[in-house]
Each structure stands twice: as structure tokens, then as C-alpha cells.
GROMACS .gro file of C-alpha atoms in nm:
model
  454
    1MET     CA    1   2.587   1.994   0.244
    2SER     CA    2   2.488   1.629   0.263
    3GLN     CA    3   2.197   1.517   0.046
    4THR     CA    4   2.164   1.175   0.211
    5VAL     CA    5   1.805   1.089   0.293
    6ALA     CA    6   1.701   0.815   0.536
    7VAL     CA    7   1.368   0.648   0.461
    8LEU     CA    8   1.173   0.464   0.728
    9ASP     CA    9   0.979   0.209   0.522
   10ILE     CA   10   0.717   0.031   0.732
   11GLY     CA   11   0.553  -0.245   0.529
   12LYS     CA   12   0.305  -0.504   0.648
   13THR     CA   13   0.572  -0.773   0.661
   14ASN     CA   14   0.901  -0.590   0.715
   15ALA     CA   15   1.042  -0.262   0.846
   16LYS     CA   16   1.335  -0.115   0.656
   17LEU     CA   17   1.575   0.176   0.686
   18ALA     CA   18   1.721   0.280   0.351
   19LEU     CA   19   1.966   0.559   0.264
   20PHE     CA   20   1.955   0.744  -0.069
   21ASP     CA   21   2.156   1.020  -0.232
   22GLY     CA   22   2.039   1.166  -0.563
   23GLY     CA   23   1.811   0.867  -0.613
   24ARG     CA   24   2.091   0.615  -0.556
   25LEU     CA   25   2.045   0.349  -0.290
   26LEU     CA   26   2.348   0.365  -0.058
   27TRP     CA   27   2.259   0.128   0.225
   28GLU     CA   28   1.964  -0.055   0.373
   29LYS     CA   29   1.875  -0.273   0.665
   30SER     CA   30   1.551  -0.455   0.744
   31ALA     CA   31   1.378  -0.651   1.016
   32PRO     CA   32   1.049  -0.842   1.030
   33ASN     CA   33   0.744  -0.666   1.164
   34ARG     CA   34   0.545  -0.829   1.440
   35VAL     CA   35   0.180  -0.820   1.537
   36LEU     CA   36   0.106  -0.854   1.907
   37PRO     CA   37  -0.209  -1.048   2.001
   38GLY     CA   38  -0.346  -0.797   2.249
   39PRO     CA   39  -0.511  -0.693   2.469
   40PRO     CA   40  -0.703  -0.487   2.375
   41TYR     CA   41  -0.689  -0.623   2.016
   42PRO     CA   42  -0.417  -0.745   1.776
   43HIS     CA   43  -0.185  -0.454   1.713
   44GLU     CA   44   0.140  -0.345   1.553
   45ASP     CA   45   0.453  -0.393   1.764
   46VAL     CA   46   0.556  -0.030   1.723
   47GLU     CA   47   0.816  -0.040   2.000
   48SER     CA   48   1.013  -0.319   1.835
   49ALA     CA   49   1.001  -0.130   1.507
   50TRP     CA   50   1.104   0.193   1.683
   51ASN     CA   51   1.401   0.025   1.850
   52PHE     CA   52   1.504  -0.124   1.516
   53PHE     CA   53   1.495   0.220   1.353
   54LEU     CA   54   1.698   0.382   1.632
   55ASP     CA   55   1.963   0.110   1.609
   56ALA     CA   56   1.971   0.129   1.229
   57LEU     CA   57   1.994   0.510   1.231
   58ARG     CA   58   2.278   0.490   1.483
   59GLU     CA   59   2.462   0.242   1.260
   60ALA     CA   60   2.401   0.450   0.947
   61ALA     CA   61   2.509   0.775   1.113
   62ARG     CA   62   2.856   0.633   1.180
   63THR     CA   63   2.939   0.639   0.809
   64ARG     CA   64   2.693   0.884   0.651
   65GLN     CA   65   2.587   1.240   0.721
   66ILE     CA   66   2.209   1.218   0.703
   67SER     CA   67   2.028   1.542   0.623
   68ALA     CA   68   1.664   1.429   0.618
   69ILE     CA   69   1.429   1.151   0.726
   70VAL     CA   70   1.111   1.053   0.538
   71PRO     CA   71   0.864   0.791   0.665
   72THR     CA   72   0.647   0.576   0.440
   73ALA     CA   73   0.408   0.309   0.564
   74HIS     CA   74   0.137   0.072   0.456
   75GLY     CA   75  -0.224   0.184   0.453
   76ALA     CA   76  -0.519   0.087   0.670
   77ALA     CA   77  -0.331   0.185   0.983
   78GLY     CA   78  -0.339   0.494   1.199
   79ALA     CA   79  -0.263   0.605   1.550
   80LEU     CA   80  -0.458   0.773   1.826
   81ILE     CA   81  -0.192   0.973   2.007
   82GLY     CA   82  -0.189   1.168   2.331
   83GLU     CA   83   0.052   1.434   2.445
   84ILE     CA   84   0.360   1.212   2.456
   85GLU     CA   85   0.255   0.854   2.375
   86LEU     CA   86  -0.002   0.638   2.202
   87ALA     CA   87  -0.351   0.667   2.345
   88ALA     CA   88  -0.441   0.326   2.199
   89PRO     CA   89  -0.241   0.055   2.019
   90VAL     CA   90  -0.217   0.074   1.640
   91MET     CA   91  -0.465  -0.189   1.524
   92ASP     CA   92  -0.361  -0.469   1.288
   93TYR     CA   93  -0.586  -0.431   0.984
   94GLU     CA   94  -0.633  -0.809   0.962
   95PHE     CA   95  -0.821  -0.811   1.293
   96THR     CA   96  -1.165  -0.945   1.199
   97GLY     CA   97  -1.317  -0.855   1.536
   98VAL     CA   98  -1.395  -0.506   1.406
   99GLU     CA   99  -1.670  -0.656   1.194
  100ALA     CA  100  -1.873  -0.699   1.513
  101ILE     CA  101  -1.976  -0.333   1.496
  102GLU     CA  102  -2.174  -0.383   1.175
  103PRO     CA  103  -2.451  -0.275   1.108
  104ASP     CA  104  -2.396   0.029   1.335
  105TYR     CA  105  -2.097   0.131   1.127
  106ALA     CA  106  -2.287   0.076   0.803
  107ARG     CA  107  -2.537   0.342   0.904
  108LEU     CA  108  -2.257   0.601   0.923
  109ARG     CA  109  -2.029   0.505   0.636
  110PRO     CA  110  -2.057   0.738   0.336
  111PRO     CA  111  -2.192   0.619   0.002
  112PHE     CA  112  -1.929   0.505  -0.244
  113SER     CA  113  -2.007   0.807  -0.461
  114GLU     CA  114  -1.872   1.028  -0.181
  115SER     CA  115  -1.576   0.832  -0.045
  116LEU     CA  116  -1.482   0.620  -0.350
  117SER     CA  117  -1.380   0.371  -0.081
  118PRO     CA  118  -1.535   0.022  -0.109
  119LYS     CA  119  -1.642  -0.182   0.188
  120VAL     CA  120  -1.363  -0.430   0.256
  121PRO     CA  121  -1.309  -0.696   0.523
  122ALA     CA  122  -1.169  -0.664   0.874
  123GLY     CA  123  -0.996  -0.332   0.942
  124LEU     CA  124  -0.903  -0.245   0.585
  125ASN     CA  125  -1.138   0.054   0.606
  126LEU     CA  126  -0.957   0.270   0.859
  127GLY     CA  127  -1.283   0.438   0.955
  128ARG     CA  128  -1.415   0.104   1.082
  129GLN     CA  129  -1.110   0.070   1.306
  130LEU     CA  130  -1.175   0.413   1.454
  131ALA     CA  131  -1.543   0.340   1.512
  132TYR     CA  132  -1.449   0.015   1.687
  133GLN     CA  133  -1.197   0.190   1.909
  134LYS     CA  134  -1.441   0.467   1.998
  135TRP     CA  135  -1.736   0.238   2.071
  136ARG     CA  136  -1.557  -0.058   2.232
  137TYR     CA  137  -1.273   0.125   2.410
  138PRO     CA  138  -1.409   0.471   2.491
  139ASP     CA  139  -1.159   0.522   2.775
  140LEU     CA  140  -0.865   0.478   2.537
  141PHE     CA  141  -1.031   0.688   2.268
  142ALA     CA  142  -1.094   0.970   2.515
  143LYS     CA  143  -0.720   0.998   2.584
  144ALA     CA  144  -0.646   1.088   2.222
  145LYS     CA  145  -0.540   1.438   2.132
  146TYR     CA  146  -0.490   1.356   1.764
  147PHE     CA  147  -0.551   1.085   1.510
  148VAL     CA  148  -0.274   1.049   1.251
  149GLY     CA  149  -0.205   0.814   0.962
  150TYR     CA  150   0.063   0.551   1.011
  151PRO     CA  151   0.340   0.735   0.819
  152GLN     CA  152   0.263   1.046   1.021
  153TYR     CA  153   0.280   0.850   1.347
  154TRP     CA  154   0.650   0.795   1.274
  155THR     CA  155   0.686   1.160   1.174
  156TRP     CA  156   0.540   1.256   1.512
  157ARG     CA  157   0.774   1.024   1.702
  158LEU     CA  158   1.071   1.167   1.520
  159SER     CA  159   0.984   1.536   1.534
  160GLY     CA  160   0.706   1.586   1.788
  161VAL     CA  161   0.489   1.747   1.516
  162ALA     CA  162   0.144   1.598   1.450
  163VAL     CA  163   0.004   1.641   1.097
  164SER     CA  164  -0.247   1.489   0.855
  165GLU     CA  165  -0.165   1.396   0.496
  166VAL     CA  166  -0.391   1.311   0.202
  167THR     CA  167  -0.232   0.996   0.058
  168THR     CA  168  -0.300   0.818   0.386
  169LEU     CA  169  -0.637   0.978   0.459
  170GLY     CA  170  -0.744   0.896   0.104
  171ALA     CA  171  -0.641   0.529   0.103
  172HIS     CA  172  -0.974   0.339   0.130
  173THR     CA  173  -1.039   0.483   0.475
  174ASP     CA  174  -1.402   0.604   0.434
  175LEU     CA  175  -1.271   0.924   0.598
  176TRP     CA  176  -1.195   1.125   0.283
  177ALA     CA  177  -1.404   1.262  -0.005
  178PRO     CA  178  -1.155   1.256  -0.297
  179ARG     CA  179  -1.360   1.456  -0.545
  180ARG     CA  180  -1.409   1.738  -0.292
  181GLY     CA  181  -1.061   1.712  -0.140
  182GLN     CA  182  -1.185   1.719   0.219
  183VAL     CA  183  -1.284   1.490   0.504
  184SER     CA  184  -1.596   1.283   0.452
  185SER     CA  185  -1.924   1.284   0.638
  186LEU     CA  186  -1.802   0.979   0.835
  187ALA     CA  187  -1.517   1.176   0.992
  188LYS     CA  188  -1.769   1.429   1.115
  189ALA     CA  189  -2.023   1.166   1.228
  190LEU     CA  190  -1.758   0.992   1.440
  191GLY     CA  191  -1.617   1.318   1.571
  192VAL     CA  192  -1.282   1.225   1.425
  193ASP     CA  193  -1.259   1.550   1.231
  194GLN     CA  194  -1.188   1.718   1.565
  195LEU     CA  195  -0.888   1.488   1.613
  196LEU     CA  196  -0.724   1.549   1.277
  197PRO     CA  197  -0.420   1.778   1.303
  198PRO     CA  198  -0.344   2.033   1.030
  199LEU     CA  199  -0.312   1.900   0.677
  200ARG     CA  200   0.037   1.912   0.528
  201ARG     CA  201   0.179   1.789   0.199
  202ALA     CA  202   0.386   1.472   0.181
  203PHE     CA  203   0.696   1.671   0.080
  204ASP     CA  204   0.665   1.938   0.352
  205PRO     CA  205   0.951   1.959   0.606
  206LEU     CA  206   0.810   1.966   0.958
  207GLY     CA  207   1.119   2.050   1.158
  208PRO     CA  208   1.425   1.881   1.308
  209ILE     CA  209   1.440   1.555   1.495
  210ARG     CA  210   1.377   1.563   1.869
  211PRO     CA  211   1.693   1.637   2.069
  212GLU     CA  212   1.680   1.304   2.248
  213ILE     CA  213   1.680   1.118   1.914
  214ALA     CA  214   1.985   1.313   1.799
  215ALA     CA  215   2.158   1.218   2.123
  216VAL     CA  216   2.071   0.848   2.095
  217THR     CA  217   2.149   0.804   1.726
  218GLY     CA  218   2.434   1.047   1.666
  219LEU     CA  219   2.236   1.225   1.394
  220ALA     CA  220   2.287   1.599   1.358
  221PRO     CA  221   2.030   1.791   1.567
  222GLU     CA  222   1.922   1.985   1.257
  223THR     CA  223   1.827   1.667   1.063
  224GLN     CA  224   1.493   1.748   0.901
  225VAL     CA  225   1.183   1.527   0.925
  226PHE     CA  226   0.941   1.528   0.632
  227CYS     CA  227   0.568   1.465   0.643
  228GLY     CA  228   0.577   1.123   0.473
  229ILE     CA  229   0.353   0.922   0.246
  230HIS     CA  230   0.141   0.610   0.199
  231ASP     CA  231   0.364   0.338   0.051
  232SER     CA  232   0.179   0.272  -0.276
  233ASN     CA  233   0.179   0.643  -0.347
  234ALA     CA  234   0.553   0.650  -0.283
  235SER     CA  235   0.591   0.387  -0.555
  236LEU     CA  236   0.393   0.609  -0.791
  237LEU     CA  237   0.600   0.926  -0.743
  238PRO     CA  238   0.887   0.853  -0.988
  239TYR     CA  239   0.636   0.804  -1.269
  240LEU     CA  240   0.431   1.112  -1.188
  241VAL     CA  241   0.736   1.326  -1.259
  242SER     CA  242   0.872   1.131  -1.556
  243ARG     CA  243   0.570   1.016  -1.762
  244GLN     CA  244   0.269   1.158  -1.936
  245ALA     CA  245  -0.074   1.010  -1.863
  246PRO     CA  246  -0.230   0.772  -1.927
  247PHE     CA  247  -0.023   0.498  -1.768
  248THR     CA  248  -0.069   0.237  -1.499
  249VAL     CA  249   0.170   0.135  -1.222
  250LEU     CA  250   0.128  -0.210  -1.072
  251SER     CA  251   0.281  -0.181  -0.727
  252THR     CA  252   0.336  -0.542  -0.618
  253GLY     CA  253   0.421  -0.708  -0.291
  254THR     CA  254   0.182  -0.844  -0.030
  255TRP     CA  255  -0.074  -0.642  -0.227
  256VAL     CA  256  -0.102  -0.573  -0.598
  257ILE     CA  257  -0.218  -0.213  -0.634
  258LEU     CA  258  -0.310  -0.103  -0.987
  259MET     CA  259  -0.279   0.276  -1.006
  260CYS     CA  260  -0.424   0.410  -1.331
  261VAL     CA  261  -0.305   0.767  -1.383
  262GLY     CA  262  -0.521   0.973  -1.616
  263LEU     CA  263  -0.815   0.731  -1.602
  264SER     CA  264  -1.172   0.845  -1.537
  265LEU     CA  265  -1.320   0.756  -1.199
  266ASP     CA  266  -1.655   0.676  -1.356
  267GLN     CA  267  -1.602   0.299  -1.399
  268LEU     CA  268  -1.495   0.235  -1.040
  269ASP     CA  269  -1.714  -0.032  -0.882
  270PRO     CA  270  -1.699  -0.118  -0.512
  271ARG     CA  271  -1.793  -0.479  -0.593
  272ASP     CA  272  -1.459  -0.511  -0.774
  273ASP     CA  273  -1.261  -0.349  -0.492
  274THR     CA  274  -1.177  -0.063  -0.725
  275LEU     CA  275  -1.145   0.275  -0.562
  276ALA     CA  276  -0.977   0.613  -0.571
  277ASN     CA  277  -0.654   0.668  -0.387
  278VAL     CA  278  -0.514   1.020  -0.364
  279ASP     CA  279  -0.168   1.107  -0.492
  280ALA     CA  280   0.090   1.329  -0.322
  281LEU     CA  281  -0.047   1.634  -0.504
  282GLY     CA  282  -0.400   1.570  -0.378
  283ARG     CA  283  -0.542   1.429  -0.702
  284PRO     CA  284  -0.771   1.123  -0.699
  285ILE     CA  285  -0.625   0.825  -0.888
  286ALA     CA  286  -0.837   0.532  -1.011
  287CYS     CA  287  -0.705   0.216  -0.847
  288GLY     CA  288  -0.776  -0.152  -0.813
  289ARG     CA  289  -0.624  -0.398  -0.572
  290PHE     CA  290  -0.604  -0.759  -0.468
  291MET     CA  291  -0.377  -0.940  -0.226
  292GLY     CA  292  -0.164  -1.076  -0.506
  293GLY     CA  293   0.153  -1.153  -0.315
  294ARG     CA  294  -0.030  -1.353  -0.053
  295GLU     CA  295  -0.244  -1.529  -0.312
  296TYR     CA  296   0.067  -1.615  -0.514
  297ALA     CA  297   0.225  -1.776  -0.209
  298ALA     CA  298  -0.091  -1.971  -0.130
  299ILE     CA  299  -0.113  -2.115  -0.482
  300ALA     CA  300   0.259  -2.165  -0.544
  301GLY     CA  301   0.327  -2.328  -0.210
  302GLY     CA  302   0.686  -2.206  -0.230
  303SER     CA  303   0.912  -1.941  -0.377
  304GLY     CA  304   1.073  -1.884  -0.712
  305ASN     CA  305   0.960  -1.768  -1.055
  306PRO     CA  306   0.860  -1.981  -1.354
  307ASP     CA  307   0.948  -1.945  -1.722
  308LEU     CA  308   0.705  -1.919  -2.015
  309ASP     CA  309   0.743  -2.290  -2.091
  310ALA     CA  310   0.594  -2.364  -1.749
  311ILE     CA  311   0.310  -2.117  -1.814
  312GLU     CA  312   0.232  -2.297  -2.141
  313ARG     CA  313   0.241  -2.637  -1.969
  314VAL     CA  314  -0.022  -2.519  -1.720
  315ILE     CA  315  -0.236  -2.377  -2.001
  316ALA     CA  316  -0.211  -2.705  -2.194
  317SER     CA  317  -0.309  -2.904  -1.884
  318GLY     CA  318  -0.627  -2.699  -1.836
  319ALA     CA  319  -0.557  -2.661  -1.463
  320MET     CA  320  -0.692  -2.336  -1.321
  321ALA     CA  321  -0.677  -2.136  -1.002
  322LEU     CA  322  -1.008  -1.961  -0.937
  323PRO     CA  323  -1.039  -1.679  -0.682
  324CYS     CA  324  -0.987  -1.609  -0.408
  325PHE     CA  325  -0.694  -1.727  -0.195
  326SER     CA  326  -0.707  -1.440   0.052
  327SER     CA  327  -1.008  -1.309   0.237
  328HIS     CA  328  -0.877  -0.951   0.217
  329GLY     CA  329  -0.943  -0.741  -0.090
  330GLY     CA  330  -1.002  -0.799  -0.457
  331PRO     CA  331  -1.321  -0.855  -0.656
  332TYR     CA  332  -1.384  -1.201  -0.510
  333ALA     CA  333  -1.269  -1.165  -0.150
  334THR     CA  334  -1.581  -1.337  -0.016
  335THR     CA  335  -1.529  -1.657  -0.217
  336LYS     CA  336  -1.295  -1.943  -0.134
  337GLY     CA  337  -1.024  -2.010  -0.387
  338VAL     CA  338  -1.004  -2.346  -0.559
  339ILE     CA  339  -0.761  -2.518  -0.794
  340ARG     CA  340  -0.932  -2.723  -1.062
  341GLY     CA  341  -0.743  -2.989  -1.252
  342GLU     CA  342  -0.402  -3.139  -1.189
  343VAL     CA  343  -0.080  -2.942  -1.194
  344ALA     CA  344   0.267  -3.078  -1.132
  345ALA     CA  345   0.443  -2.954  -0.821
  346ARG     CA  346   0.717  -2.795  -1.034
  347ASP     CA  347   0.452  -2.585  -1.213
  348ARG     CA  348   0.273  -2.445  -0.909
  349THR     CA  349   0.462  -2.116  -0.944
  350ALA     CA  350   0.346  -2.100  -1.307
  351LEU     CA  351  -0.014  -2.152  -1.198
  352ALA     CA  352   0.024  -1.875  -0.939
  353THR     CA  353   0.184  -1.643  -1.195
  354LEU     CA  354  -0.090  -1.709  -1.448
  355TYR     CA  355  -0.358  -1.647  -1.185
  356CYS     CA  356  -0.212  -1.313  -1.077
  357ALA     CA  357  -0.174  -1.199  -1.439
  358LEU     CA  358  -0.535  -1.293  -1.514
  359VAL     CA  359  -0.672  -1.111  -1.211
  360SER     CA  360  -0.466  -0.802  -1.300
  361ASP     CA  361  -0.595  -0.815  -1.657
  362LEU     CA  362  -0.955  -0.858  -1.541
  363MET     CA  363  -0.938  -0.560  -1.307
  364LEU     CA  364  -0.773  -0.335  -1.564
  365THR     CA  365  -1.044  -0.423  -1.815
  366ARG     CA  366  -1.326  -0.358  -1.572
  367MET     CA  367  -1.174  -0.022  -1.480
  368GLY     CA  368  -1.144   0.077  -1.845
  369ALA     CA  369  -0.763   0.100  -1.839
  370THR     CA  370  -0.721  -0.006  -2.201
  371SER     CA  371  -0.448   0.236  -2.309
  372GLY     CA  372  -0.113   0.359  -2.186
  373ASP     CA  373   0.195   0.179  -2.059
  374LEU     CA  374   0.189  -0.076  -1.778
  375ILE     CA  375   0.480  -0.047  -1.533
  376VAL     CA  376   0.530  -0.339  -1.295
  377GLU     CA  377   0.727  -0.252  -0.983
  378GLY     CA  378   0.801  -0.447  -0.669
  379THR     CA  379   0.809  -0.825  -0.629
  380PHE     CA  380   0.643  -0.919  -0.958
  381ALA     CA  381   0.882  -0.699  -1.159
  382GLY     CA  382   1.138  -0.975  -1.106
  383ASN     CA  383   0.898  -1.237  -1.243
  384LEU     CA  384   0.955  -1.209  -1.619
  385ALA     CA  385   0.686  -1.467  -1.692
  386PHE     CA  386   0.429  -1.254  -1.509
  387CYS     CA  387   0.527  -0.943  -1.706
  388GLN     CA  388   0.526  -1.129  -2.038
  389THR     CA  389   0.196  -1.302  -1.966
  390LEU     CA  390   0.038  -0.968  -1.875
  391GLY     CA  391   0.174  -0.824  -2.200
  392ALA     CA  392   0.030  -1.114  -2.399
  393LEU     CA  393  -0.308  -1.061  -2.232
  394ARG     CA  394  -0.298  -0.689  -2.319
  395PRO     CA  395  -0.115  -0.670  -2.653
  396THR     CA  396  -0.210  -0.306  -2.721
  397GLN     CA  397  -0.023  -0.186  -2.412
  398ARG     CA  398   0.352  -0.189  -2.352
  399VAL     CA  399   0.479  -0.353  -2.033
  400PHE     CA  400   0.782  -0.230  -1.841
  401ALA     CA  401   0.956  -0.381  -1.537
  402ALA     CA  402   1.102  -0.153  -1.273
  403ASP     CA  403   1.378  -0.381  -1.152
  404ASP     CA  404   1.407  -0.204  -0.820
  405ALA     CA  405   1.335  -0.378  -0.492
  406ALA     CA  406   1.369  -0.041  -0.318
  407GLY     CA  407   1.105   0.132  -0.531
  408THR     CA  408   0.879   0.238  -0.246
  409ALA     CA  409   1.165   0.374  -0.037
  410ARG     CA  410   1.325   0.540  -0.342
  411GLY     CA  411   1.000   0.720  -0.418
  412ALA     CA  412   0.968   0.834  -0.058
  413ALA     CA  413   1.325   0.968  -0.063
  414MET     CA  414   1.226   1.201  -0.348
  415LEU     CA  415   1.006   1.396  -0.107
  416ALA     CA  416   1.308   1.543   0.071
  417HIS     CA  417   1.412   1.726  -0.248
  418TRP     CA  418   1.082   1.785  -0.426
  419PRO     CA  419   1.057   1.805  -0.720
  420PRO     CA  420   1.368   1.598  -0.786
  421SER     CA  421   1.641   1.758  -0.993
  422TYR     CA  422   1.816   1.430  -1.074
  423PRO     CA  423   1.712   1.203  -1.365
  424ILE     CA  424   1.463   0.927  -1.293
  425VAL     CA  425   1.582   0.581  -1.395
  426ALA     CA  426   1.347   0.446  -1.662
  427PRO     CA  427   1.194   0.099  -1.619
  428THR     CA  428   1.304  -0.177  -1.857
  429PRO     CA  429   1.080  -0.265  -2.154
  430VAL     CA  430   0.958  -0.624  -2.134
  431PRO     CA  431   1.001  -0.802  -2.469
  432ALA     CA  432   0.672  -0.921  -2.613
  433ALA     CA  433   0.635  -1.297  -2.625
  434PRO     CA  434   0.347  -1.511  -2.752
  435VAL     CA  435   0.196  -1.752  -2.501
  436ALA     CA  436   0.041  -2.052  -2.672
  437GLY     CA  437  -0.325  -2.109  -2.588
  438LEU     CA  438  -0.351  -1.806  -2.359
  439ASP     CA  439  -0.652  -1.637  -2.520
  440ALA     CA  440  -0.864  -1.953  -2.514
  441TYR     CA  441  -0.752  -2.025  -2.158
  442ARG     CA  442  -0.856  -1.674  -2.051
  443ASP     CA  443  -1.199  -1.723  -2.211
  444VAL     CA  444  -1.259  -2.040  -2.010
  445TRP     CA  445  -1.121  -1.885  -1.689
  446THR     CA  446  -1.340  -1.577  -1.735
  447ALA     CA  447  -1.646  -1.793  -1.792
  448GLN     CA  448  -1.571  -1.987  -1.474
  449ILE     CA  449  -1.536  -1.680  -1.257
  450GLY     CA  450  -1.851  -1.540  -1.416
  451LEU     CA  451  -2.033  -1.806  -1.216
  452ILE     CA  452  -1.893  -1.667  -0.893
  453GLY     CA  453  -2.103  -1.401  -0.722
  454ARG     CA  454  -1.938  -1.074  -0.625
   0.00000   0.00000   0.00000
């Protein structure tokens, strides 16, 4: 019987279909995601993504016998669905118009001690999106039979089965109480608890694909659809089954998500944008986040990775990037980023790398993540200077690079055969390297950001 698993990987920037067998990537295809301007508000272009997936599945099915499909998707997105179609468009979480419902929303949102979900801008708290839809578009809201997380929206389109799942409900939504393992007081106050379908685990099979999808794609009618998972939690899965706590995974891309397994939740501080996500087994995980990929691009002004010589040139120059270069997420999201001093154009990527390493180090320190290995996966894993600078900033912790651009999709594919019976590929140890002047530079940088209010 075929063990080939197709993963629908819906990121903020791109949609991807990837095929895996026994953890090996066999084939992948991607397309850019689009956000439509509205009405009624900026929203995900789900139909373009759906058509891409159907075409990609059809292409893949010509050469591979696919036995299972697993969706994974970015957080801060969910879908109000009716009997056969969306009741309302899937809101783009960067839509700042949702902030118009403050302070009405603030009166309902749970205290941080309950939700472990900090207040963040725009629609990054999924509960705020739902409140906006209910209060500003009651006719659309009234058509909803269910509310599902974004991975489970794709599950529903594939199988016709509507379910809830904790990694999505527990991803800074305000809708989940991680310590209690149940919906929060906000879900009840908004009446959303009545719209949540039954809770299933990320690795639960929900049934075969719809007959019409089998007919269109050429997939076998018995192809199983699995519940699916929030993308950062998909990145975490290989390490949950192959490592002992404590350890930290830095899942990097548009966002840098620091997932500290085995760390107490007691030092989480909403002012730092630290929070608890929930892993695939329902356990709260201490996390921090900032929009590192976007900030990197804003500072670097281009692509490419620097070497340590470039890092040391920036340090010697005294030039600094001070937060924040994105208005979404991180401990200084409300401040405007600034570059102080002069830096040569060729060293802008070094300045961006140094900035992202310093912010990661700062957040890990504030969370109390002072022990255990650091595993960098995603975009920054290919930036050796970032990994080495982070290691130099935290010399008591070993740094590893998971040189795997398909890490999120690979983790999601594991759900179709859970727990995996095949060996997990270990990340590569990053050789320690001294960085001249780094400690003194960090002291000055830290003093400068100490003057910035949170």
C-alpha cells in the first residue's frame, strides 16, 4: 500500500503542495498567495489557492499513488462556514480595520492569566476578527454553521467534515485557555463556542476525500484526509518525538517563533509578545515571536546572507538597528524602527542578521530559556552567520541548523502515520565561532532599547 502523503501547506506568502514518503520529500510545487481587498474586508483568496491545489494534486496523481492528505496553515486565520460554502470571507490578519471595535472587544477579552494570549495588532488575535465579523457583519455571521481554524477549513473542503483542533485554537486567539485545555470565556461571551465543531486531534483521520475531488484530481476515492495542524506546531513535531526537553525550536520565515519545550509558563509577559501555544498533544508550550523575516527584509533591503566578517564590520562600525521594523508582533511592535550610524550597502544583510539574532537572544532571556539546545529551522537555518551569532550570544547552549526548507510540510506529513516509525533526520550542529566585539555591542544595543517603552 502506498505511504505517499500530500501536504497542503498554506503560508502567509505562498501555498505549497508537497509529497512525502517515509519522511522523504518526493515532489513539491508552490504558488504565491493573494489577499483580495474586499468587500467586505481584505481577505484570503481561497479560491485561487483551492484551484492551485486541485491542479497540483492532479499533476501529482499522474505519477504517485497518494494515500493521505494533511493540511497545515498559518495562524490568526479561521473560517465561518455554512452548509456548503464560506459564510464570510477568511479575513487577512493584517487588516487594521478590526481595531475599530476596541474598547468593546477589550471588555470581553480574557485576562492573560487565562488565555496566555497577548494583545497584538490588527487581526492577529483571532477572537478580535470574530468579534468584528459578528458586530459589523451580522448577516454574514448569522449564516455560519461552524467556525473552524484555517487548516481545518481545508480539511472541510477536502472531506466535508468540520472539526476543531487545539494547535490552531491555541495560537494567540484569545479563544482558548491552555492551562485548562478548554475554550476561554471569550468564546462563550461571543457565542462562538456554539459554532465550534467537535474537537479532534491533529493526527486523526477524518474520512476520505469528497467524490467530486477524486473525480477532478484522479486521486483514489479512499484517499484519507487528516485533521491538520497550525504551521509552527508542524515544525515542532519532529523534535517532540526525537528530543528530550528542554530545547527550543526557532521556526523562521515571515515570523520567527521561539518554541521553548519544557520551559515554565511563569515568565511569559504579554508586553514582550510571549505567549503559550498548544502542541499537537494538547500541551501548552512557552513561546515568543517577532516578525523576523519581514524585519530582516526591511533592514537588509535585499536578499542574501552575510558572513561573520560582515557581522564584525557592522559591530566595529557601531551601526545599530533598533526595533521595530514591522508593526505586527514582537516586544516593540508599537515603536518605529530606526538605523543609527552608517553601514555600507554591502553590509545591510549583516546588520539585519545581527538585529534578528539580538532580538531572538533578548526574548529567550526574558522567557528564561537559558538551557537546552537551540534548533533553527526555516529560512534562517540557511543563514550560517545568524546561527553562529546566536551561538556566540548564548555560549552555554548548543545551536543546530535544520537545513530543510520543507520543515513545516515534513512535520505535517508525520501526522498521517503517527507516531512515525521512520528515523527523524537530526539537525546539523553549528560550529561555535567567536564574534569580535559582540558582547560589548549587545550591552550598548540593550541599553538603547531599554529607553524604548513597551
